[in-house]
Amino acid sequence: MDKMRENKDLSFDFDFLDNLVVGIGEVAQITSIPTRQIRYWEDKGIITSLTEEEGKNRRYDYKNIKKMLLIKELLDEGYTLDASAEKVKKRMEIIEETLNKLKKGSR
Amino acid sequence: MDKMRENKDLSFDFDFLDNLVVGIGEVAQITSIPTRQIRYWEDKGIITSLTEEEGKNRRYDYKNIKKMLLIKELLDEGYTLDASAEKVKKRMEIIEETLNKLKKGSR
DNA sequence: ATCCATTTTGTAAATTATTTACAATGATTG
DNA sequence: CAATCATTGTAAATAATTTACAAAATGGAT
C-alpha cells in the first residue's frame, strides 16, 4: 500500500465528513456541551438539526457540530451567545466554501 | 480570514475525527449497513465499540466506522466476511499510522 | 441434492436515551 | 432592583437500542 492509497484514504476525508450525522448525545460527548444547552441554541435558531419529523431524534451534521465548537470557544472568551453566533457566521462561510471546493475536487 | 485559518480549520480536521463518536443508528445511516449487521460483526470480533457498560448504547469511533465501510466494499466485491476483515487489517494499519502521524503533527 | 458452516435478518421484552413543554435558577447590564 | 439573557431541572411520552433466542438465506464441499 503506497502513499497514493494512504492519501486517498485519509488526507482530508471529505466524503466521510460530508455524510456524517451524529445524535445529540454523541455531540454532547464530542463537544462537552450539555444536550440541554444544544437544544437551547437550536431553539434560538443559532444551530439547526436535521430532524425528519417532529418528535424524532435530532441529527447534526459536521457543519453544525463545528459551529457549536466555535461558539463554545467564543463563549469561553467572554462573548455573549448572540455575539458569538454572529462572529461564527463568517468563519462558517469560509468553512462551507472550503467544503464545496473539496466536494468539487473529489469528483 | 485567510488561508492559514482556513487551513487550520479544515484541511484534514484530525482533531475532530479523533474525538468523534457515533451511535449505531447513525453509523447505519452513514454506512448503509443495517444495525443488525453491525452488531453481528461486533459479536464476531471484527469491529469493536466503545461501550462503557453492559446494556449501555454502543459508540463507534472513526477508525471502526472506516473499517465497516472498507469491509462493505470488499463484501460487495465478493469476499467472505472473514476474508474481508483480514484484508482490511492491513489498510487499517496504514490508516492508524497516518492518524498517529497527524496526531503528533498537530501538537 | 444434502449437509454444514457462514452470514444475515426477525422479533419481543426490557432498558436506555431523547423529545417536548413548563418552569426555575443564575448571570449581566442598564 | 428590574429585565433580559442564558442555562439548567424535570416529568411524562416517545423513540431507539440492547440482549437473547431463533429463523432464514447463502454458498461451498462431499
PDB file of C-alpha atoms (C1' of nucleotides) in Angstrom:
ATOM      1  CA  MET A   1       0.000   0.000   0.000  1.00  0.00           C
ATOM      2  CA  ASP A   2       1.566   3.261  -1.038  1.00  0.00           C
ATOM      3  CA  LYS A   3       1.323   6.952  -0.417  1.00  0.00           C
ATOM      4  CA  MET A   4      -1.336   7.306  -3.069  1.00  0.00           C
ATOM      5  CA  ARG A   5      -3.697   4.985  -1.319  1.00  0.00           C
ATOM      6  CA  GLU A   6      -2.926   6.481   2.020  1.00  0.00           C
ATOM      7  CA  ASN A   7      -3.687   9.846   0.575  1.00  0.00           C
ATOM      8  CA  LYS A   8      -6.938   8.673  -0.887  1.00  0.00           C
ATOM      9  CA  ASP A   9      -7.982   7.098   2.366  1.00  0.00           C
ATOM     10  CA  LEU A  10      -7.331   9.873   4.755  1.00  0.00           C
ATOM     11  CA  SER A  11      -5.904  13.171   3.656  1.00  0.00           C
ATOM     12  CA  PHE A  12      -8.939  15.184   4.448  1.00  0.00           C
ATOM     13  CA  ASP A  13     -11.602  12.571   4.490  1.00  0.00           C
ATOM     14  CA  PHE A  14     -14.108  14.821   2.952  1.00  0.00           C
ATOM     15  CA  ASP A  15     -16.512  12.137   1.822  1.00  0.00           C
ATOM     16  CA  PHE A  16     -16.772  10.940   5.359  1.00  0.00           C
ATOM     17  CA  LEU A  17     -17.459  14.330   6.855  1.00  0.00           C
ATOM     18  CA  ASP A  18     -19.947  15.042   4.114  1.00  0.00           C
ATOM     19  CA  ASN A  19     -22.068  12.037   5.046  1.00  0.00           C
ATOM     20  CA  LEU A  20     -21.630  12.339   8.763  1.00  0.00           C
ATOM     21  CA  VAL A  21     -24.651  12.583  11.030  1.00  0.00           C
ATOM     22  CA  VAL A  22     -24.494  12.441  14.793  1.00  0.00           C
ATOM     23  CA  GLY A  23     -27.124  12.290  17.519  1.00  0.00           C
ATOM     24  CA  ILE A  24     -27.392  14.867  20.245  1.00  0.00           C
ATOM     25  CA  GLY A  25     -25.942  12.598  22.918  1.00  0.00           C
ATOM     26  CA  GLU A  26     -22.791  11.993  20.952  1.00  0.00           C
ATOM     27  CA  VAL A  27     -22.477  15.645  20.028  1.00  0.00           C
ATOM     28  CA  ALA A  28     -22.600  16.409  23.725  1.00  0.00           C
ATOM     29  CA  GLN A  29     -19.911  13.817  24.285  1.00  0.00           C
ATOM     30  CA  ILE A  30     -17.742  15.186  21.483  1.00  0.00           C
ATOM     31  CA  THR A  31     -18.100  18.859  22.274  1.00  0.00           C
ATOM     32  CA  SER A  32     -18.614  18.741  26.043  1.00  0.00           C
ATOM     33  CA  ILE A  33     -21.694  20.873  25.549  1.00  0.00           C
ATOM     34  CA  PRO A  34     -24.682  19.544  27.532  1.00  0.00           C
ATOM     35  CA  THR A  35     -27.634  18.310  25.480  1.00  0.00           C
ATOM     36  CA  ARG A  36     -29.829  20.814  27.226  1.00  0.00           C
ATOM     37  CA  GLN A  37     -27.668  23.642  26.012  1.00  0.00           C
ATOM     38  CA  ILE A  38     -27.569  22.317  22.494  1.00  0.00           C
ATOM     39  CA  ARG A  39     -31.349  22.251  22.378  1.00  0.00           C
ATOM     40  CA  TYR A  40     -31.479  25.778  23.681  1.00  0.00           C
ATOM     41  CA  TRP A  41     -29.165  27.025  20.976  1.00  0.00           C
ATOM     42  CA  GLU A  42     -31.293  25.276  18.425  1.00  0.00           C
ATOM     43  CA  ASP A  43     -34.470  26.800  19.834  1.00  0.00           C
ATOM     44  CA  LYS A  44     -32.829  30.178  19.410  1.00  0.00           C
ATOM     45  CA  GLY A  45     -32.053  29.387  15.799  1.00  0.00           C
ATOM     46  CA  ILE A  46     -28.308  29.510  16.188  1.00  0.00           C
ATOM     47  CA  ILE A  47     -27.785  25.965  15.012  1.00  0.00           C
ATOM     48  CA  THR A  48     -30.023  23.647  13.046  1.00  0.00           C
ATOM     49  CA  SER A  49     -30.614  19.936  13.178  1.00  0.00           C
ATOM     50  CA  LEU A  50     -31.680  17.525  10.507  1.00  0.00           C
ATOM     51  CA  THR A  51     -34.821  16.278  12.170  1.00  0.00           C
ATOM     52  CA  GLU A  52     -37.032  14.420   9.752  1.00  0.00           C
ATOM     53  CA  GLU A  53     -40.251  14.688  11.710  1.00  0.00           C
ATOM     54  CA  GLU A  54     -41.436  16.261  14.925  1.00  0.00           C
ATOM     55  CA  GLY A  55     -40.676  14.040  17.850  1.00  0.00           C
ATOM     56  CA  LYS A  56     -37.932  12.118  16.097  1.00  0.00           C
ATOM     57  CA  ASN A  57     -34.394  12.381  17.366  1.00  0.00           C
ATOM     58  CA  ARG A  58     -32.191  15.224  16.299  1.00  0.00           C
ATOM     59  CA  ARG A  59     -29.284  14.636  13.935  1.00  0.00           C
ATOM     60  CA  TYR A  60     -26.437  17.051  13.444  1.00  0.00           C
ATOM     61  CA  ASP A  61     -24.052  17.317  10.543  1.00  0.00           C
ATOM     62  CA  TYR A  62     -20.394  18.230  10.523  1.00  0.00           C
ATOM     63  CA  LYS A  63     -21.080  21.856   9.816  1.00  0.00           C
ATOM     64  CA  ASN A  64     -23.288  22.347  12.819  1.00  0.00           C
ATOM     65  CA  ILE A  65     -21.056  20.436  15.187  1.00  0.00           C
ATOM     66  CA  LYS A  66     -18.167  22.571  14.012  1.00  0.00           C
ATOM     67  CA  LYS A  67     -20.295  25.619  14.628  1.00  0.00           C
ATOM     68  CA  MET A  68     -21.020  24.543  18.185  1.00  0.00           C
ATOM     69  CA  LEU A  69     -17.343  24.103  18.890  1.00  0.00           C
ATOM     70  CA  LEU A  70     -16.544  27.549  17.565  1.00  0.00           C
ATOM     71  CA  ILE A  71     -19.339  29.155  19.554  1.00  0.00           C
ATOM     72  CA  LYS A  72     -18.191  27.413  22.672  1.00  0.00           C
ATOM     73  CA  GLU A  73     -14.718  28.861  22.222  1.00  0.00           C
ATOM     74  CA  LEU A  74     -16.061  32.351  21.864  1.00  0.00           C
ATOM     75  CA  LEU A  75     -18.309  31.969  24.892  1.00  0.00           C
ATOM     76  CA  ASP A  76     -15.277  30.988  26.895  1.00  0.00           C
ATOM     77  CA  GLU A  77     -13.583  34.147  25.670  1.00  0.00           C
ATOM     78  CA  GLY A  78     -16.419  36.167  27.129  1.00  0.00           C
ATOM     79  CA  TYR A  79     -18.640  36.910  24.164  1.00  0.00           C
ATOM     80  CA  THR A  80     -22.389  36.727  24.577  1.00  0.00           C
ATOM     81  CA  LEU A  81     -24.230  33.954  22.807  1.00  0.00           C
ATOM     82  CA  ASP A  82     -25.613  36.225  20.110  1.00  0.00           C
ATOM     83  CA  ALA A  83     -22.267  37.884  19.554  1.00  0.00           C
ATOM     84  CA  SER A  84     -20.568  34.503  19.319  1.00  0.00           C
ATOM     85  CA  ALA A  85     -23.139  33.306  16.835  1.00  0.00           C
ATOM     86  CA  GLU A  86     -22.653  36.402  14.728  1.00  0.00           C
ATOM     87  CA  LYS A  87     -18.898  36.139  14.812  1.00  0.00           C
ATOM     88  CA  VAL A  88     -19.006  32.484  13.885  1.00  0.00           C
ATOM     89  CA  LYS A  89     -21.114  33.163  10.814  1.00  0.00           C
ATOM     90  CA  LYS A  90     -18.147  34.482   8.904  1.00  0.00           C
ATOM     91  CA  ARG A  91     -15.957  31.553   9.704  1.00  0.00           C
ATOM     92  CA  MET A  92     -18.741  29.192   8.785  1.00  0.00           C
ATOM     93  CA  GLU A  93     -18.938  30.755   5.361  1.00  0.00           C
ATOM     94  CA  ILE A  94     -15.275  30.055   4.830  1.00  0.00           C
ATOM     95  CA  ILE A  95     -15.652  26.522   6.057  1.00  0.00           C
ATOM     96  CA  GLU A  96     -18.555  25.949   3.715  1.00  0.00           C
ATOM     97  CA  GLU A  97     -16.608  27.376   0.819  1.00  0.00           C
ATOM     98  CA  THR A  98     -13.749  25.060   1.545  1.00  0.00           C
ATOM     99  CA  LEU A  99     -16.089  22.103   1.809  1.00  0.00           C
ATOM    100  CA  ASN A 100     -17.659  22.971  -1.508  1.00  0.00           C
ATOM    101  CA  LYS A 101     -14.267  23.256  -3.152  1.00  0.00           C
ATOM    102  CA  LEU A 102     -13.324  19.869  -1.808  1.00  0.00           C
ATOM    103  CA  LYS A 103     -16.649  18.479  -2.914  1.00  0.00           C
ATOM    104  CA  LYS A 104     -15.983  19.545  -6.454  1.00  0.00           C
ATOM    105  CA  GLY A 105     -12.418  18.369  -6.278  1.00  0.00           C
ATOM    106  CA  SER A 106     -13.439  14.895  -5.194  1.00  0.00           C
ATOM    107  CA  ARG A 107     -15.353  14.012  -8.336  1.00  0.00           C
TER     108      ARG A 107
ATOM    109  CA  MET B   1      -9.922  35.324   7.479  1.00  0.00           C
ATOM    110  CA  ASP B   2      -7.059  33.951   5.461  1.00  0.00           C
ATOM    111  CA  LYS B   3      -5.740  30.759   4.005  1.00  0.00           C
ATOM    112  CA  MET B   4      -3.877  29.964   7.174  1.00  0.00           C
ATOM    113  CA  ARG B   5      -7.012  29.951   9.249  1.00  0.00           C
ATOM    114  CA  GLU B   6      -8.905  28.054   6.599  1.00  0.00           C
ATOM    115  CA  ASN B   7      -6.161  25.525   6.600  1.00  0.00           C
ATOM    116  CA  LYS B   8      -6.204  25.244  10.338  1.00  0.00           C
ATOM    117  CA  ASP B   9      -9.937  24.806  10.384  1.00  0.00           C
ATOM    118  CA  LEU B  10     -10.408  22.186   7.831  1.00  0.00           C
ATOM    119  CA  SER B  11      -7.508  20.697   5.973  1.00  0.00           C
ATOM    120  CA  PHE B  12      -7.843  17.303   7.425  1.00  0.00           C
ATOM    121  CA  ASP B  13      -9.785  18.025  10.533  1.00  0.00           C
ATOM    122  CA  PHE B  14      -7.926  15.496  12.510  1.00  0.00           C
ATOM    123  CA  ASP B  15      -8.870  16.773  15.937  1.00  0.00           C
ATOM    124  CA  PHE B  16     -12.479  16.359  15.026  1.00  0.00           C
ATOM    125  CA  LEU B  17     -12.119  12.822  13.771  1.00  0.00           C
ATOM    126  CA  ASP B  18     -10.036  11.948  16.775  1.00  0.00           C
ATOM    127  CA  ASN B  19     -12.817  12.884  19.180  1.00  0.00           C
ATOM    128  CA  LEU B  20     -15.641  11.580  17.075  1.00  0.00           C
ATOM    129  CA  VAL B  21     -18.091   9.062  18.499  1.00  0.00           C
ATOM    130  CA  VAL B  22     -21.233   7.928  16.758  1.00  0.00           C
ATOM    131  CA  GLY B  23     -24.148   5.763  17.823  1.00  0.00           C
ATOM    132  CA  ILE B  24     -25.141   2.630  15.991  1.00  0.00           C
ATOM    133  CA  GLY B  25     -28.191   4.197  14.392  1.00  0.00           C
ATOM    134  CA  GLU B  26     -26.201   6.969  12.816  1.00  0.00           C
ATOM    135  CA  VAL B  27     -23.469   4.600  11.727  1.00  0.00           C
ATOM    136  CA  ALA B  28     -26.152   2.621   9.955  1.00  0.00           C
ATOM    137  CA  GLN B  29     -27.352   5.802   8.331  1.00  0.00           C
ATOM    138  CA  ILE B  30     -23.858   6.838   7.303  1.00  0.00           C
ATOM    139  CA  THR B  31     -22.685   3.495   6.010  1.00  0.00           C
ATOM    140  CA  SER B  32     -25.970   1.973   4.832  1.00  0.00           C
ATOM    141  CA  ILE B  33     -25.144  -1.084   6.892  1.00  0.00           C
ATOM    142  CA  PRO B  34     -28.135  -2.272   8.975  1.00  0.00           C
ATOM    143  CA  THR B  35     -27.725  -2.046  12.748  1.00  0.00           C
ATOM    144  CA  ARG B  36     -28.369  -5.748  12.986  1.00  0.00           C
ATOM    145  CA  GLN B  37     -25.420  -6.455  10.761  1.00  0.00           C
ATOM    146  CA  ILE B  38     -23.169  -4.091  12.645  1.00  0.00           C
ATOM    147  CA  ARG B  39     -23.961  -5.920  15.872  1.00  0.00           C
ATOM    148  CA  TYR B  40     -23.220  -9.225  14.242  1.00  0.00           C
ATOM    149  CA  TRP B  41     -19.829  -8.056  13.045  1.00  0.00           C
ATOM    150  CA  GLU B  42     -19.111  -6.847  16.529  1.00  0.00           C
ATOM    151  CA  ASP B  43     -20.177 -10.153  18.048  1.00  0.00           C
ATOM    152  CA  LYS B  44     -17.709 -11.827  15.727  1.00  0.00           C
ATOM    153  CA  GLY B  45     -14.977  -9.501  16.911  1.00  0.00           C
ATOM    154  CA  ILE B  46     -14.400  -7.854  13.565  1.00  0.00           C
ATOM    155  CA  ILE B  47     -15.163  -4.412  14.839  1.00  0.00           C
ATOM    156  CA  THR B  48     -15.229  -3.021  18.344  1.00  0.00           C
ATOM    157  CA  SER B  49     -17.384  -0.437  20.037  1.00  0.00           C
ATOM    158  CA  LEU B  50     -16.634   1.834  22.926  1.00  0.00           C
ATOM    159  CA  THR B  51     -19.363   0.635  25.238  1.00  0.00           C
ATOM    160  CA  GLU B  52     -18.803   1.793  28.758  1.00  0.00           C
ATOM    161  CA  GLU B  53     -21.012  -0.742  30.486  1.00  0.00           C
ATOM    162  CA  GLU B  54     -23.139  -3.701  29.539  1.00  0.00           C
ATOM    163  CA  GLY B  55     -26.531  -2.588  28.407  1.00  0.00           C
ATOM    164  CA  LYS B  56     -25.459   0.938  27.521  1.00  0.00           C
ATOM    165  CA  ASN B  57     -25.596   2.075  23.938  1.00  0.00           C
ATOM    166  CA  ARG B  58     -22.753   1.350  21.587  1.00  0.00           C
ATOM    167  CA  ARG B  59     -20.464   4.101  20.394  1.00  0.00           C
ATOM    168  CA  TYR B  60     -18.171   3.805  17.416  1.00  0.00           C
ATOM    169  CA  ASP B  61     -15.103   5.842  16.614  1.00  0.00           C
ATOM    170  CA  TYR B  62     -13.799   6.980  13.258  1.00  0.00           C
ATOM    171  CA  LYS B  63     -11.491   4.032  12.886  1.00  0.00           C
ATOM    172  CA  ASN B  64     -14.224   1.463  13.256  1.00  0.00           C
ATOM    173  CA  ILE B  65     -16.658   3.272  11.022  1.00  0.00           C
ATOM    174  CA  LYS B  66     -13.949   3.477   8.400  1.00  0.00           C
ATOM    175  CA  LYS B  67     -13.371  -0.215   8.861  1.00  0.00           C
ATOM    176  CA  MET B  68     -17.018  -1.009   8.277  1.00  0.00           C
ATOM    177  CA  LEU B  69     -17.021   0.955   5.060  1.00  0.00           C
ATOM    178  CA  LEU B  70     -13.963  -0.872   3.799  1.00  0.00           C
ATOM    179  CA  ILE B  71     -15.392  -4.257   4.718  1.00  0.00           C
ATOM    180  CA  LYS B  72     -18.623  -3.419   2.999  1.00  0.00           C
ATOM    181  CA  GLU B  73     -16.731  -2.624  -0.198  1.00  0.00           C
ATOM    182  CA  LEU B  74     -14.928  -5.939  -0.105  1.00  0.00           C
ATOM    183  CA  LEU B  75     -18.132  -7.855   0.586  1.00  0.00           C
ATOM    184  CA  ASP B  76     -19.637  -6.263  -2.489  1.00  0.00           C
ATOM    185  CA  GLU B  77     -16.599  -7.433  -4.437  1.00  0.00           C
ATOM    186  CA  GLY B  78     -17.366 -10.998  -3.419  1.00  0.00           C
ATOM    187  CA  TYR B  79     -15.061 -11.634  -0.499  1.00  0.00           C
ATOM    188  CA  THR B  80     -16.332 -13.536   2.505  1.00  0.00           C
ATOM    189  CA  LEU B  81     -16.721 -11.656   5.741  1.00  0.00           C
ATOM    190  CA  ASP B  82     -13.620 -13.208   7.288  1.00  0.00           C
ATOM    191  CA  ALA B  83     -11.559 -12.608   4.182  1.00  0.00           C
ATOM    192  CA  SER B  84     -12.713  -9.021   4.038  1.00  0.00           C
ATOM    193  CA  ALA B  85     -11.860  -8.497   7.670  1.00  0.00           C
ATOM    194  CA  GLU B  86      -8.406  -9.951   7.111  1.00  0.00           C
ATOM    195  CA  LYS B  87      -7.769  -7.871   4.041  1.00  0.00           C
ATOM    196  CA  VAL B  88      -8.908  -4.716   5.772  1.00  0.00           C
ATOM    197  CA  LYS B  89      -6.481  -5.217   8.623  1.00  0.00           C
ATOM    198  CA  LYS B  90      -3.567  -4.080   6.510  1.00  0.00           C
ATOM    199  CA  ARG B  91      -5.257  -0.945   5.333  1.00  0.00           C
ATOM    200  CA  MET B  92      -6.339  -0.168   8.860  1.00  0.00           C
ATOM    201  CA  GLU B  93      -2.726  -0.288   9.971  1.00  0.00           C
ATOM    202  CA  ILE B  94      -1.856   2.322   7.403  1.00  0.00           C
ATOM    203  CA  ILE B  95      -4.774   4.459   8.397  1.00  0.00           C
ATOM    204  CA  GLU B  96      -3.757   4.252  12.022  1.00  0.00           C
ATOM    205  CA  GLU B  97      -0.202   5.139  11.160  1.00  0.00           C
ATOM    206  CA  THR B  98      -1.371   8.172   9.276  1.00  0.00           C
ATOM    207  CA  LEU B  99      -3.611   9.191  12.141  1.00  0.00           C
ATOM    208  CA  ASN B 100      -0.754   8.872  14.570  1.00  0.00           C
ATOM    209  CA  LYS B 101       1.478  10.963  12.373  1.00  0.00           C
ATOM    210  CA  LEU B 102      -1.189  13.633  12.192  1.00  0.00           C
ATOM    211  CA  LYS B 103      -1.681  13.395  15.905  1.00  0.00           C
ATOM    212  CA  LYS B 104       1.950  14.136  16.524  1.00  0.00           C
ATOM    213  CA  GLY B 105       1.966  16.826  13.885  1.00  0.00           C
ATOM    214  CA  SER B 106      -0.939  18.629  15.467  1.00  0.00           C
ATOM    215  CA  ARG B 107       0.754  19.438  18.725  1.00  0.00           C
TER     216      ARG B 107
ATOM    217  C1'  DA C   1     -29.257 -32.752  -3.759  1.00  0.00           C
ATOM    218  C1'  DT C   2     -27.788 -32.696   1.043  1.00  0.00           C
ATOM    219  C1'  DC C   3     -25.129 -31.294   4.659  1.00  0.00           C
ATOM    220  C1'  DC C   4     -22.715 -27.809   7.099  1.00  0.00           C
ATOM    221  C1'  DA C   5     -20.918 -23.537   8.401  1.00  0.00           C
ATOM    222  C1'  DT C   6     -21.384 -18.786   7.490  1.00  0.00           C
ATOM    223  C1'  DT C   7     -23.971 -14.706   7.330  1.00  0.00           C
ATOM    224  C1'  DT C   8     -27.896 -12.113   7.504  1.00  0.00           C
ATOM    225  C1'  DT C   9     -32.251 -10.981   9.338  1.00  0.00           C
ATOM    226  C1'  DG C  10     -36.552 -11.066  12.601  1.00  0.00           C
ATOM    227  C1'  DT C  11     -38.576 -10.147  16.857  1.00  0.00           C
ATOM    228  C1'  DA C  12     -40.136  -9.371  21.804  1.00  0.00           C
ATOM    229  C1'  DA C  13     -39.303  -7.543  26.279  1.00  0.00           C
ATOM    230  C1'  DA C  14     -36.514  -4.672  28.971  1.00  0.00           C
ATOM    231  C1'  DT C  15     -33.744  -0.812  29.121  1.00  0.00           C
ATOM    232  C1'  DT C  16     -31.636   3.494  27.700  1.00  0.00           C
ATOM    233  C1'  DA C  17     -31.903   7.939  25.515  1.00  0.00           C
ATOM    234  C1'  DT C  18     -34.418  11.736  23.565  1.00  0.00           C
ATOM    235  C1'  DT C  19     -38.304  14.910  22.985  1.00  0.00           C
ATOM    236  C1'  DT C  20     -41.386  18.338  24.442  1.00  0.00           C
ATOM    237  C1'  DA C  21     -43.189  21.583  27.467  1.00  0.00           C
ATOM    238  C1'  DC C  22     -43.352  24.048  31.568  1.00  0.00           C
ATOM    239  C1'  DA C  23     -40.708  26.205  34.864  1.00  0.00           C
ATOM    240  C1'  DA C  24     -36.934  27.612  37.913  1.00  0.00           C
ATOM    241  C1'  DT C  25     -32.431  29.273  38.605  1.00  0.00           C
ATOM    242  C1'  DG C  26     -28.143  32.178  37.664  1.00  0.00           C
ATOM    243  C1'  DA C  27     -25.872  35.945  35.371  1.00  0.00           C
ATOM    244  C1'  DT C  28     -25.362  40.550  33.471  1.00  0.00           C
ATOM    245  C1'  DT C  29     -26.496  45.028  32.350  1.00  0.00           C
ATOM    246  C1'  DG C  30     -28.907  49.469  32.486  1.00  0.00           C
TER     247       DG C  30
ATOM    248  C1'  DC D   1     -33.907  46.114  41.534  1.00  0.00           C
ATOM    249  C1'  DA D   2     -35.884  45.150  37.249  1.00  0.00           C
ATOM    250  C1'  DA D   3     -35.344  42.987  32.966  1.00  0.00           C
ATOM    251  C1'  DT D   4     -33.284  40.355  29.598  1.00  0.00           C
ATOM    252  C1'  DC D   5     -30.234  36.659  28.555  1.00  0.00           C
ATOM    253  C1'  DA D   6     -28.576  32.072  29.233  1.00  0.00           C
ATOM    254  C1'  DT D   7     -28.533  27.924  31.429  1.00  0.00           C
ATOM    255  C1'  DT D   8     -30.451  24.129  33.846  1.00  0.00           C
ATOM    256  C1'  DG D   9     -34.166  20.915  36.021  1.00  0.00           C
ATOM    257  C1'  DT D  10     -37.698  17.692  35.462  1.00  0.00           C
ATOM    258  C1'  DA D  11     -41.755  14.591  34.307  1.00  0.00           C
ATOM    259  C1'  DA D  12     -44.326  12.043  31.026  1.00  0.00           C
ATOM    260  C1'  DA D  13     -44.398  10.284  26.482  1.00  0.00           C
ATOM    261  C1'  DT D  14     -41.954   8.522  22.741  1.00  0.00           C
ATOM    262  C1'  DA D  15     -38.020   6.849  20.151  1.00  0.00           C
ATOM    263  C1'  DA D  16     -34.067   3.969  19.773  1.00  0.00           C
ATOM    264  C1'  DT D  17     -31.044   0.377  21.465  1.00  0.00           C
ATOM    265  C1'  DT D  18     -29.821  -3.932  23.893  1.00  0.00           C
ATOM    266  C1'  DT D  19     -29.963  -8.688  24.589  1.00  0.00           C
ATOM    267  C1'  DA D  20     -31.179 -13.247  23.610  1.00  0.00           C
ATOM    268  C1'  DC D  21     -33.315 -16.710  21.112  1.00  0.00           C
ATOM    269  C1'  DA D  22     -34.302 -18.156  16.681  1.00  0.00           C
ATOM    270  C1'  DA D  23     -35.195 -18.451  11.810  1.00  0.00           C
ATOM    271  C1'  DA D  24     -33.905 -17.785   7.123  1.00  0.00           C
ATOM    272  C1'  DA D  25     -30.731 -17.110   3.365  1.00  0.00           C
ATOM    273  C1'  DT D  26     -26.220 -18.003   1.172  1.00  0.00           C
ATOM    274  C1'  DG D  27     -22.527 -20.630  -0.572  1.00  0.00           C
ATOM    275  C1'  DG D  28     -19.228 -24.281  -0.655  1.00  0.00           C
ATOM    276  C1'  DA D  29     -17.874 -29.189  -0.083  1.00  0.00           C
ATOM    277  C1'  DT D  30     -18.897 -34.097  -0.487  1.00  0.00           C
TER     278       DT D  30
END
